[in-house]
Amino acid sequence: MKNKKNQPKVLSSKIKKTLIGVLAVIAAASLTVIVIKNLPSREVTIAFYHIDEQERKEINEVITQIAQNHKIAFKSIEYKSDAPLSKQPLRPKADIIFTTSGYSLESAIEEAPKNALLLEDIPQGMTSSMRSAIRTTDGKIAALPFLSSHLELNIELSEFKSSNIGAINTWNDVEKFLRAQKRQKDYPVALAGGDADFFLDFLGAMAESIDGVDSYNSAVKILKETSNPVKAATKLCDEPDSPLATSVKQLKSWYKLGFLHPGTFSFQKNDVEAFASSRLSSVLALSLENHRKFAQKTISRFSTIYFPSALPANSRIFTGKIYYAVPQTKSEKAKALLNFLVTESAQEDLCRATGLAPVLAQCRTPDKQSYEARYWIAATASPLAGLSNEVYISKEKKATIAAEIASRIKNKD
């Protein structure tokens, strides 16, 4: 990865110009100075909702340190992730709910009383994309972003260098690379097609990158309006204007050409890592959260790029979770804790603990992936949540939709 000349080049000149403008403006902003005076002694309760166990643990460790440093007593709890907040007893009542973008965020905002909303005086120094992601009601903050992620492709760098392919800017470039890799590897692409959440997110991100964000939004509308999972899969893939038809066509071609292993649609994340570690695949489809769980020895052989596209840079919107803090009470200590989340020191600690991207433009990041994720997202609008997160769908229904779509990809017709 040290020889940058040979790395996949996907950051267009338009995105680079946008980044320079965004970061130059933000660099002049000063970070919030937080002063706590005479705060009530009541313990702050934070609740995690729809955040995976590892990220939950890492975020909680940083918040624990922040609370200790500023003498804020708190406890953390977990709300059930497999049900909307409106359908579960929220006991004890949380002062802050930590959650991710999509239906879980909307659910947390709906649970918050109006008097819990914070004045919009916190987010100094945030990138423009993260400032646009702040949710407000009547000019007050209803949800504050504090970390972000993205979906990515990982290209094995040594194989790319020897491929004589100058850059990977579009899906056609990806396919050109895969055709070259097929000569030496049986199945050059690895993705967790058996993980319904990831698979739906992948399909939606591919649709955005090929057909534009309107296609992604059309898929979200179908998921909202169609309760039957089989009918949902039909509308998503089979009709003349189906929003995921192009994504399915692309993957069907890859499957037919032998780029994808026959067991791809039962693969989980550990299977993708196994293929990568055994050097069986040269292209991995991952989320930034997945990337962080891979052994460093394995993932260090790969260079990360965002989903490529032939679309102009200013029309792109990347796919990836935003992590939010949603205030639920009037607690001044909870408000102070939220303020600390977007300070430079806390952002650096959160990124170091989770490996995710910061919301501040100027804080340090632990490595290249976190650094680039911030830049890529800063160059576009607030990222899309991913199809699996946009609408509450039971685990069983999501699995059925994913299986129906997979069957279309594997079908030889």
GROMACS .gro file of C-alpha atoms in nm:
model
  413
    1MET     CA    1   0.000   0.000   0.000
    2LYS     CA    2   0.304   0.231   0.021
    3ASN     CA    3   0.331   0.257  -0.359
    4LYS     CA    4   0.039   0.491  -0.414
    5LYS     CA    5   0.114   0.513  -0.787
    6ASN     CA    6  -0.023   0.166  -0.839
    7GLN     CA    7  -0.325   0.184  -0.611
    8PRO     CA    8  -0.680   0.183  -0.754
    9LYS     CA    9  -0.774   0.542  -0.831
   10VAL     CA   10  -1.141   0.619  -0.769
   11LEU     CA   11  -1.144   0.969  -0.617
   12SER     CA   12  -1.250   1.192  -0.910
   13SER     CA   13  -1.128   1.547  -0.962
   14LYS     CA   14  -1.474   1.684  -0.878
   15ILE     CA   15  -1.477   1.504  -0.545
   16LYS     CA   16  -1.124   1.624  -0.471
   17LYS     CA   17  -1.221   1.986  -0.541
   18THR     CA   18  -1.526   1.950  -0.319
   19LEU     CA   19  -1.313   1.810  -0.039
   20ILE     CA   20  -1.066   2.096  -0.058
   21GLY     CA   21  -1.347   2.350  -0.034
   22VAL     CA   22  -1.530   2.169   0.245
   23LEU     CA   23  -1.227   2.115   0.463
   24ALA     CA   24  -1.086   2.464   0.405
   25VAL     CA   25  -1.407   2.621   0.535
   26ILE     CA   26  -1.437   2.384   0.827
   27ALA     CA   27  -1.072   2.418   0.928
   28ALA     CA   28  -1.146   2.771   1.044
   29ALA     CA   29  -1.425   2.657   1.278
   30SER     CA   30  -1.339   2.628   1.645
   31LEU     CA   31  -1.444   2.325   1.847
   32THR     CA   32  -1.697   2.364   2.124
   33VAL     CA   33  -1.563   2.454   2.465
   34ILE     CA   34  -1.767   2.277   2.729
   35VAL     CA   35  -1.817   2.408   3.079
   36ILE     CA   36  -2.023   2.219   3.335
   37LYS     CA   37  -2.158   2.412   3.630
   38ASN     CA   38  -2.383   2.292   3.907
   39LEU     CA   39  -2.515   1.995   3.716
   40PRO     CA   40  -2.769   1.778   3.899
   41SER     CA   41  -2.633   1.461   4.055
   42ARG     CA   42  -2.881   1.220   3.894
   43GLU     CA   43  -2.722   0.926   3.711
   44VAL     CA   44  -2.736   0.944   3.331
   45THR     CA   45  -2.882   0.638   3.158
   46ILE     CA   46  -2.777   0.564   2.800
   47ALA     CA   47  -2.942   0.295   2.588
   48PHE     CA   48  -2.800   0.119   2.282
   49TYR     CA   49  -3.047   0.025   2.011
   50HIS     CA   50  -2.973  -0.153   1.682
   51ILE     CA   51  -2.595  -0.132   1.723
   52ASP     CA   52  -2.393  -0.452   1.690
   53GLU     CA   53  -2.228  -0.596   1.998
   54GLN     CA   54  -1.869  -0.513   1.912
   55GLU     CA   55  -1.937  -0.150   1.817
   56ARG     CA   56  -2.163  -0.117   2.123
   57LYS     CA   57  -1.884  -0.235   2.351
   58GLU     CA   58  -1.625  -0.007   2.191
   59ILE     CA   59  -1.846   0.302   2.203
   60ASN     CA   60  -1.944   0.228   2.562
   61GLU     CA   61  -1.578   0.207   2.668
   62VAL     CA   62  -1.509   0.555   2.531
   63ILE     CA   63  -1.821   0.701   2.692
   64THR     CA   64  -1.719   0.544   3.021
   65GLN     CA   65  -1.384   0.721   3.002
   66ILE     CA   66  -1.547   1.052   2.910
   67ALA     CA   67  -1.790   1.021   3.201
   68GLN     CA   68  -1.511   0.940   3.445
   69ASN     CA   69  -1.299   1.231   3.326
   70HIS     CA   70  -1.586   1.474   3.382
   71LYS     CA   71  -1.737   1.312   3.689
   72ILE     CA   72  -2.064   1.217   3.520
   73ALA     CA   73  -2.229   0.912   3.679
   74PHE     CA   74  -2.394   0.694   3.415
   75LYS     CA   75  -2.513   0.346   3.334
   76SER     CA   76  -2.575   0.178   2.999
   77ILE     CA   77  -2.855  -0.055   2.896
   78GLU     CA   78  -2.963  -0.222   2.571
   79TYR     CA   79  -3.302  -0.207   2.402
   80LYS     CA   80  -3.414  -0.499   2.186
   81SER     CA   81  -3.288  -0.466   1.830
   82ASP     CA   82  -3.545  -0.702   1.679
   83ALA     CA   83  -3.846  -0.476   1.743
   84PRO     CA   84  -3.938  -0.109   1.692
   85LEU     CA   85  -3.904   0.101   2.006
   86SER     CA   86  -4.277   0.175   1.996
   87LYS     CA   87  -4.349  -0.195   2.055
   88GLN     CA   88  -4.124  -0.260   2.353
   89PRO     CA   89  -4.132  -0.143   2.715
   90LEU     CA   90  -3.858   0.116   2.747
   91ARG     CA   91  -3.762   0.054   3.106
   92PRO     CA   92  -3.563   0.210   3.247
   93LYS     CA   93  -3.615   0.532   3.054
   94ALA     CA   94  -3.295   0.638   2.879
   95ASP     CA   95  -3.161   0.993   2.880
   96ILE     CA   96  -2.985   0.922   2.550
   97ILE     CA   97  -3.045   0.652   2.289
   98PHE     CA   98  -2.745   0.555   2.074
   99THR     CA   99  -2.856   0.409   1.744
  100THR     CA  100  -2.792   0.405   1.369
  101SER     CA  101  -2.952   0.570   1.067
  102GLY     CA  102  -3.273   0.434   0.919
  103TYR     CA  103  -3.586   0.312   1.092
  104SER     CA  104  -3.411   0.276   1.428
  105LEU     CA  105  -3.319   0.646   1.424
  106GLU     CA  106  -3.673   0.746   1.327
  107SER     CA  107  -3.807   0.527   1.608
  108ALA     CA  108  -3.575   0.690   1.863
  109ILE     CA  109  -3.670   1.040   1.750
  110GLU     CA  110  -4.040   0.955   1.779
  111GLU     CA  111  -3.989   0.838   2.137
  112ALA     CA  112  -3.825   1.164   2.244
  113PRO     CA  113  -4.048   1.428   2.407
  114LYS     CA  114  -4.015   1.779   2.264
  115ASN     CA  115  -3.857   1.915   2.579
  116ALA     CA  116  -3.564   1.676   2.532
  117LEU     CA  117  -3.439   1.846   2.217
  118LEU     CA  118  -3.109   2.036   2.234
  119LEU     CA  119  -3.037   2.379   2.097
  120GLU     CA  120  -2.834   2.370   1.776
  121ASP     CA  121  -2.508   2.498   1.922
  122ILE     CA  122  -2.299   2.179   1.928
  123PRO     CA  123  -2.162   2.075   1.590
  124GLN     CA  124  -1.870   2.314   1.535
  125GLY     CA  125  -1.605   2.169   1.304
  126MET     CA  126  -1.816   1.893   1.151
  127THR     CA  127  -1.784   1.802   0.784
  128SER     CA  128  -2.062   1.936   0.565
  129SER     CA  129  -2.208   1.589   0.505
  130MET     CA  130  -2.234   1.522   0.878
  131ARG     CA  131  -2.377   1.868   0.948
  132SER     CA  132  -2.645   1.790   0.690
  133ALA     CA  133  -2.710   1.461   0.870
  134ILE     CA  134  -2.806   1.636   1.196
  135ARG     CA  135  -3.178   1.589   1.257
  136THR     CA  136  -3.361   1.892   1.388
  137THR     CA  137  -3.713   1.978   1.499
  138ASP     CA  138  -3.819   2.342   1.530
  139GLY     CA  139  -3.457   2.451   1.506
  140LYS     CA  140  -3.342   2.217   1.783
  141ILE     CA  141  -3.127   1.908   1.758
  142ALA     CA  142  -3.326   1.585   1.766
  143ALA     CA  143  -3.038   1.353   1.672
  144LEU     CA  144  -2.664   1.414   1.667
  145PRO     CA  145  -2.430   1.209   1.440
  146PHE     CA  146  -2.101   1.111   1.602
  147LEU     CA  147  -1.953   0.836   1.378
  148SER     CA  148  -2.005   0.710   1.023
  149SER     CA  149  -1.938   0.404   0.811
  150HIS     CA  150  -1.959   0.306   0.444
  151LEU     CA  151  -1.981   0.005   0.212
  152GLU     CA  152  -1.659  -0.065   0.027
  153LEU     CA  153  -1.477  -0.286  -0.217
  154ASN     CA  154  -1.137  -0.421  -0.118
  155ILE     CA  155  -0.892  -0.495  -0.399
  156GLU     CA  156  -0.591  -0.721  -0.341
  157LEU     CA  157  -0.311  -0.477  -0.407
  158SER     CA  158  -0.041  -0.711  -0.537
  159GLU     CA  159  -0.284  -0.860  -0.787
  160PHE     CA  160  -0.396  -0.515  -0.898
  161LYS     CA  161  -0.037  -0.400  -0.951
  162SER     CA  162   0.035  -0.697  -1.177
  163SER     CA  163  -0.292  -0.666  -1.371
  164ASN     CA  164  -0.185  -0.371  -1.592
  165ILE     CA  165  -0.521  -0.207  -1.521
  166GLY     CA  166  -0.460   0.162  -1.467
  167ALA     CA  167  -0.752   0.242  -1.238
  168ILE     CA  168  -1.085   0.114  -1.113
  169ASN     CA  169  -1.338   0.390  -1.171
  170THR     CA  170  -1.645   0.196  -1.288
  171TRP     CA  171  -1.802  -0.148  -1.256
  172ASN     CA  172  -1.667  -0.223  -1.606
  173ASP     CA  173  -1.318  -0.173  -1.464
  174VAL     CA  174  -1.402  -0.411  -1.180
  175GLU     CA  175  -1.517  -0.672  -1.429
  176LYS     CA  176  -1.203  -0.627  -1.636
  177PHE     CA  177  -0.998  -0.695  -1.323
  178LEU     CA  178  -1.213  -0.999  -1.236
  179ARG     CA  179  -1.169  -1.148  -1.583
  180ALA     CA  180  -0.793  -1.122  -1.539
  181GLN     CA  181  -0.814  -1.277  -1.191
  182LYS     CA  182  -1.034  -1.562  -1.311
  183ARG     CA  183  -0.733  -1.703  -1.496
  184GLN     CA  184  -0.561  -1.777  -1.164
  185LYS     CA  185  -0.837  -1.787  -0.902
  186ASP     CA  186  -1.149  -1.998  -0.918
  187TYR     CA  187  -1.377  -1.743  -0.752
  188PRO     CA  188  -1.222  -1.394  -0.747
  189VAL     CA  189  -1.513  -1.219  -0.567
  190ALA     CA  190  -1.618  -1.288  -0.207
  191LEU     CA  191  -1.923  -1.136  -0.039
  192ALA     CA  192  -2.151  -1.242   0.247
  193GLY     CA  193  -2.456  -1.322   0.036
  194GLY     CA  194  -2.604  -1.534   0.316
  195ASP     CA  195  -2.621  -1.233   0.550
  196ALA     CA  196  -2.958  -1.083   0.453
  197ASP     CA  197  -2.878  -0.741   0.597
  198PHE     CA  198  -2.546  -0.709   0.417
  199PHE     CA  199  -2.681  -0.854   0.093
  200LEU     CA  200  -2.971  -0.605   0.078
  201ASP     CA  201  -2.736  -0.318   0.161
  202PHE     CA  202  -2.495  -0.433  -0.110
  203LEU     CA  203  -2.774  -0.450  -0.370
  204GLY     CA  204  -2.896  -0.102  -0.278
  205ALA     CA  205  -2.546   0.046  -0.288
  206MET     CA  206  -2.483  -0.113  -0.628
  207ALA     CA  207  -2.815   0.026  -0.755
  208GLU     CA  208  -2.718   0.377  -0.642
  209SER     CA  209  -2.378   0.350  -0.807
  210ILE     CA  210  -2.516   0.224  -1.140
  211ASP     CA  211  -2.860   0.384  -1.175
  212GLY     CA  212  -2.848   0.671  -0.925
  213VAL     CA  213  -3.004   0.750  -0.590
  214ASP     CA  214  -3.358   0.756  -0.731
  215SER     CA  215  -3.327   0.381  -0.788
  216TYR     CA  216  -3.226   0.331  -0.425
  217ASN     CA  217  -3.518   0.544  -0.307
  218SER     CA  218  -3.759   0.345  -0.523
  219ALA     CA  219  -3.638   0.025  -0.355
  220VAL     CA  220  -3.698   0.183  -0.013
  221LYS     CA  221  -4.053   0.275  -0.118
  222ILE     CA  222  -4.125  -0.083  -0.224
  223LEU     CA  223  -3.999  -0.218   0.109
  224LYS     CA  224  -4.220   0.031   0.294
  225GLU     CA  225  -4.533  -0.043   0.095
  226THR     CA  226  -4.509  -0.421   0.035
  227SER     CA  227  -4.551  -0.642   0.340
  228ASN     CA  228  -4.535  -0.975   0.157
  229PRO     CA  229  -4.164  -1.061   0.114
  230VAL     CA  230  -4.213  -1.263  -0.207
  231LYS     CA  231  -4.411  -0.980  -0.367
  232ALA     CA  232  -4.147  -0.734  -0.246
  233ALA     CA  233  -3.872  -0.934  -0.419
  234THR     CA  234  -4.080  -0.942  -0.740
  235LYS     CA  235  -4.130  -0.566  -0.737
  236LEU     CA  236  -3.764  -0.506  -0.653
  237CYS     CA  237  -3.629  -0.723  -0.936
  238ASP     CA  238  -3.876  -0.848  -1.196
  239GLU     CA  239  -4.082  -0.556  -1.325
  240PRO     CA  240  -3.971  -0.331  -1.615
  241ASP     CA  241  -3.876  -0.044  -1.384
  242SER     CA  242  -3.763  -0.256  -1.088
  243PRO     CA  243  -3.498  -0.061  -0.894
  244LEU     CA  244  -3.270  -0.360  -0.825
  245ALA     CA  245  -3.297  -0.516  -1.171
  246THR     CA  246  -2.960  -0.378  -1.283
  247SER     CA  247  -2.786  -0.497  -0.966
  248VAL     CA  248  -2.934  -0.844  -1.007
  249LYS     CA  249  -2.833  -0.851  -1.374
  250GLN     CA  250  -2.474  -0.760  -1.283
  251LEU     CA  251  -2.447  -1.027  -1.013
  252LYS     CA  252  -2.617  -1.283  -1.236
  253SER     CA  253  -2.348  -1.220  -1.497
  254TRP     CA  254  -2.075  -1.258  -1.235
  255TYR     CA  255  -2.229  -1.582  -1.113
  256LYS     CA  256  -2.255  -1.720  -1.467
  257LEU     CA  257  -1.894  -1.623  -1.543
  258GLY     CA  258  -1.779  -1.801  -1.230
  259PHE     CA  259  -1.660  -1.494  -1.044
  260LEU     CA  260  -1.882  -1.590  -0.749
  261HIS     CA  261  -1.858  -1.918  -0.559
  262PRO     CA  262  -2.176  -2.135  -0.586
  263GLY     CA  263  -2.211  -2.105  -0.208
  264THR     CA  264  -2.193  -1.724  -0.209
  265PHE     CA  265  -2.555  -1.685  -0.102
  266SER     CA  266  -2.499  -1.884   0.213
  267PHE     CA  267  -2.167  -1.712   0.295
  268GLN     CA  268  -2.133  -1.518   0.619
  269LYS     CA  269  -1.863  -1.264   0.705
  270ASN     CA  270  -1.628  -1.531   0.841
  271ASP     CA  271  -1.645  -1.715   0.506
  272VAL     CA  272  -1.538  -1.398   0.325
  273GLU     CA  273  -1.243  -1.362   0.562
  274ALA     CA  274  -1.152  -1.728   0.506
  275PHE     CA  275  -1.145  -1.675   0.128
  276ALA     CA  276  -0.934  -1.362   0.173
  277SER     CA  277  -0.687  -1.518   0.414
  278SER     CA  278  -0.643  -1.822   0.187
  279ARG     CA  279  -0.587  -1.593  -0.113
  280LEU     CA  280  -0.883  -1.746  -0.293
  281SER     CA  281  -1.045  -1.410  -0.381
  282SER     CA  282  -0.905  -1.077  -0.499
  283VAL     CA  283  -1.214  -0.858  -0.451
  284LEU     CA  284  -1.406  -0.840  -0.122
  285ALA     CA  285  -1.733  -0.657  -0.061
  286LEU     CA  286  -1.751  -0.533   0.299
  287SER     CA  287  -1.883  -0.267   0.529
  288LEU     CA  288  -1.628  -0.066   0.726
  289GLU     CA  289  -1.754  -0.247   1.039
  290ASN     CA  290  -1.681  -0.585   0.871
  291HIS     CA  291  -1.340  -0.464   0.759
  292ARG     CA  292  -1.244  -0.392   1.121
  293LYS     CA  293  -1.317  -0.747   1.230
  294PHE     CA  294  -1.072  -0.904   0.982
  295ALA     CA  295  -0.727  -1.011   1.093
  296GLN     CA  296  -0.482  -0.731   1.016
  297LYS     CA  297  -0.247  -0.972   0.840
  298THR     CA  298  -0.526  -1.055   0.596
  299ILE     CA  299  -0.690  -0.718   0.533
  300SER     CA  300  -0.357  -0.534   0.502
  301ARG     CA  301  -0.307  -0.700   0.162
  302PHE     CA  302  -0.611  -0.513   0.028
  303SER     CA  303  -0.665  -0.153  -0.079
  304THR     CA  304  -1.009  -0.006  -0.008
  305ILE     CA  305  -1.219   0.181  -0.262
  306TYR     CA  306  -1.578   0.305  -0.253
  307PHE     CA  307  -1.840   0.159  -0.487
  308PRO     CA  308  -1.732   0.274  -0.836
  309SER     CA  309  -1.963   0.447  -1.079
  310ALA     CA  310  -1.989   0.597  -1.426
  311LEU     CA  311  -2.217   0.865  -1.280
  312PRO     CA  312  -2.081   1.219  -1.223
  313ALA     CA  313  -1.930   1.272  -0.879
  314ASN     CA  314  -2.180   1.538  -0.776
  315SER     CA  315  -2.471   1.294  -0.816
  316ARG     CA  316  -2.326   1.022  -0.591
  317ILE     CA  317  -2.450   0.942  -0.239
  318PHE     CA  318  -2.258   0.664  -0.068
  319THR     CA  319  -2.416   0.393   0.146
  320GLY     CA  320  -2.315   0.350   0.509
  321LYS     CA  321  -2.452   0.373   0.861
  322ILE     CA  322  -2.440   0.693   1.060
  323TYR     CA  323  -2.419   0.646   1.436
  324TYR     CA  324  -2.645   0.886   1.626
  325ALA     CA  325  -2.707   1.005   1.980
  326VAL     CA  326  -3.075   1.091   2.039
  327PRO     CA  327  -3.159   1.284   2.360
  328GLN     CA  328  -3.470   1.160   2.543
  329THR     CA  329  -3.485   1.383   2.853
  330LYS     CA  330  -3.395   1.733   2.978
  331SER     CA  331  -3.091   1.605   3.173
  332GLU     CA  332  -2.812   1.864   3.175
  333LYS     CA  333  -2.551   1.594   3.234
  334ALA     CA  334  -2.681   1.401   2.934
  335LYS     CA  335  -2.656   1.721   2.731
  336ALA     CA  336  -2.296   1.768   2.849
  337LEU     CA  337  -2.213   1.409   2.755
  338LEU     CA  338  -2.347   1.472   2.404
  339ASN     CA  339  -2.132   1.783   2.375
  340PHE     CA  340  -1.823   1.583   2.463
  341LEU     CA  341  -1.893   1.329   2.186
  342VAL     CA  342  -1.811   1.585   1.917
  343THR     CA  343  -1.495   1.726   2.070
  344GLU     CA  344  -1.164   1.650   1.903
  345SER     CA  345  -1.032   1.427   2.182
  346ALA     CA  346  -1.351   1.219   2.204
  347GLN     CA  347  -1.372   1.181   1.827
  348GLU     CA  348  -1.016   1.055   1.815
  349ASP     CA  349  -1.088   0.808   2.095
  350LEU     CA  350  -1.409   0.686   1.927
  351CYS     CA  351  -1.235   0.635   1.593
  352ARG     CA  352  -0.943   0.457   1.757
  353ALA     CA  353  -1.179   0.226   1.947
  354THR     CA  354  -1.419   0.145   1.661
  355GLY     CA  355  -1.217   0.207   1.345
  356LEU     CA  356  -1.511   0.405   1.207
  357ALA     CA  357  -1.496   0.752   1.051
  358PRO     CA  358  -1.517   1.073   1.257
  359VAL     CA  359  -1.773   1.348   1.202
  360LEU     CA  360  -1.514   1.623   1.259
  361ALA     CA  361  -1.309   1.748   0.967
  362GLN     CA  362  -0.983   1.808   1.151
  363CYS     CA  363  -0.931   1.543   1.419
  364ARG     CA  364  -0.674   1.266   1.380
  365THR     CA  365  -0.779   0.922   1.257
  366PRO     CA  366  -0.621   0.588   1.352
  367ASP     CA  367  -0.545   0.474   0.998
  368LYS     CA  368  -0.594   0.512   0.624
  369GLN     CA  369  -0.939   0.351   0.613
  370SER     CA  370  -1.094   0.583   0.871
  371TYR     CA  371  -0.924   0.882   0.709
  372GLU     CA  372  -1.046   0.798   0.359
  373ALA     CA  373  -1.398   0.716   0.477
  374ARG     CA  374  -1.426   1.067   0.622
  375TYR     CA  375  -1.301   1.220   0.296
  376TRP     CA  376  -1.528   1.016   0.072
  377ILE     CA  377  -1.838   1.092   0.278
  378ALA     CA  378  -1.744   1.460   0.314
  379ALA     CA  379  -1.744   1.488  -0.066
  380THR     CA  380  -2.109   1.386  -0.099
  381ALA     CA  381  -2.437   1.424   0.088
  382SER     CA  382  -2.527   1.244   0.410
  383PRO     CA  383  -2.486   0.869   0.335
  384LEU     CA  384  -2.774   0.632   0.273
  385ALA     CA  385  -2.856   0.399   0.562
  386GLY     CA  386  -2.866   0.078   0.353
  387LEU     CA  387  -3.181  -0.106   0.243
  388SER     CA  388  -3.176  -0.338   0.545
  389ASN     CA  389  -3.195  -0.039   0.778
  390GLU     CA  390  -3.443   0.190   0.603
  391VAL     CA  391  -3.761   0.009   0.704
  392TYR     CA  392  -3.836  -0.221   0.996
  393ILE     CA  393  -3.872  -0.572   0.854
  394SER     CA  394  -3.857  -0.884   1.067
  395LYS     CA  395  -3.546  -1.097   1.045
  396GLU     CA  396  -3.747  -1.378   0.885
  397LYS     CA  397  -3.898  -1.154   0.616
  398LYS     CA  398  -3.562  -1.003   0.530
  399ALA     CA  399  -3.417  -1.352   0.493
  400THR     CA  400  -3.702  -1.445   0.257
  401ILE     CA  401  -3.655  -1.134   0.042
  402ALA     CA  402  -3.279  -1.197   0.021
  403ALA     CA  403  -3.329  -1.565  -0.066
  404GLU     CA  404  -3.582  -1.477  -0.339
  405ILE     CA  405  -3.337  -1.232  -0.494
  406ALA     CA  406  -3.050  -1.481  -0.467
  407SER     CA  407  -3.256  -1.743  -0.648
  408ARG     CA  408  -3.292  -1.504  -0.942
  409ILE     CA  409  -2.916  -1.452  -0.957
  410LYS     CA  410  -2.846  -1.826  -0.953
  411ASN     CA  411  -3.116  -1.905  -1.208
  412LYS     CA  412  -2.952  -2.006  -1.540
  413ASP     CA  413  -3.230  -1.858  -1.757
   0.00000   0.00000   0.00000
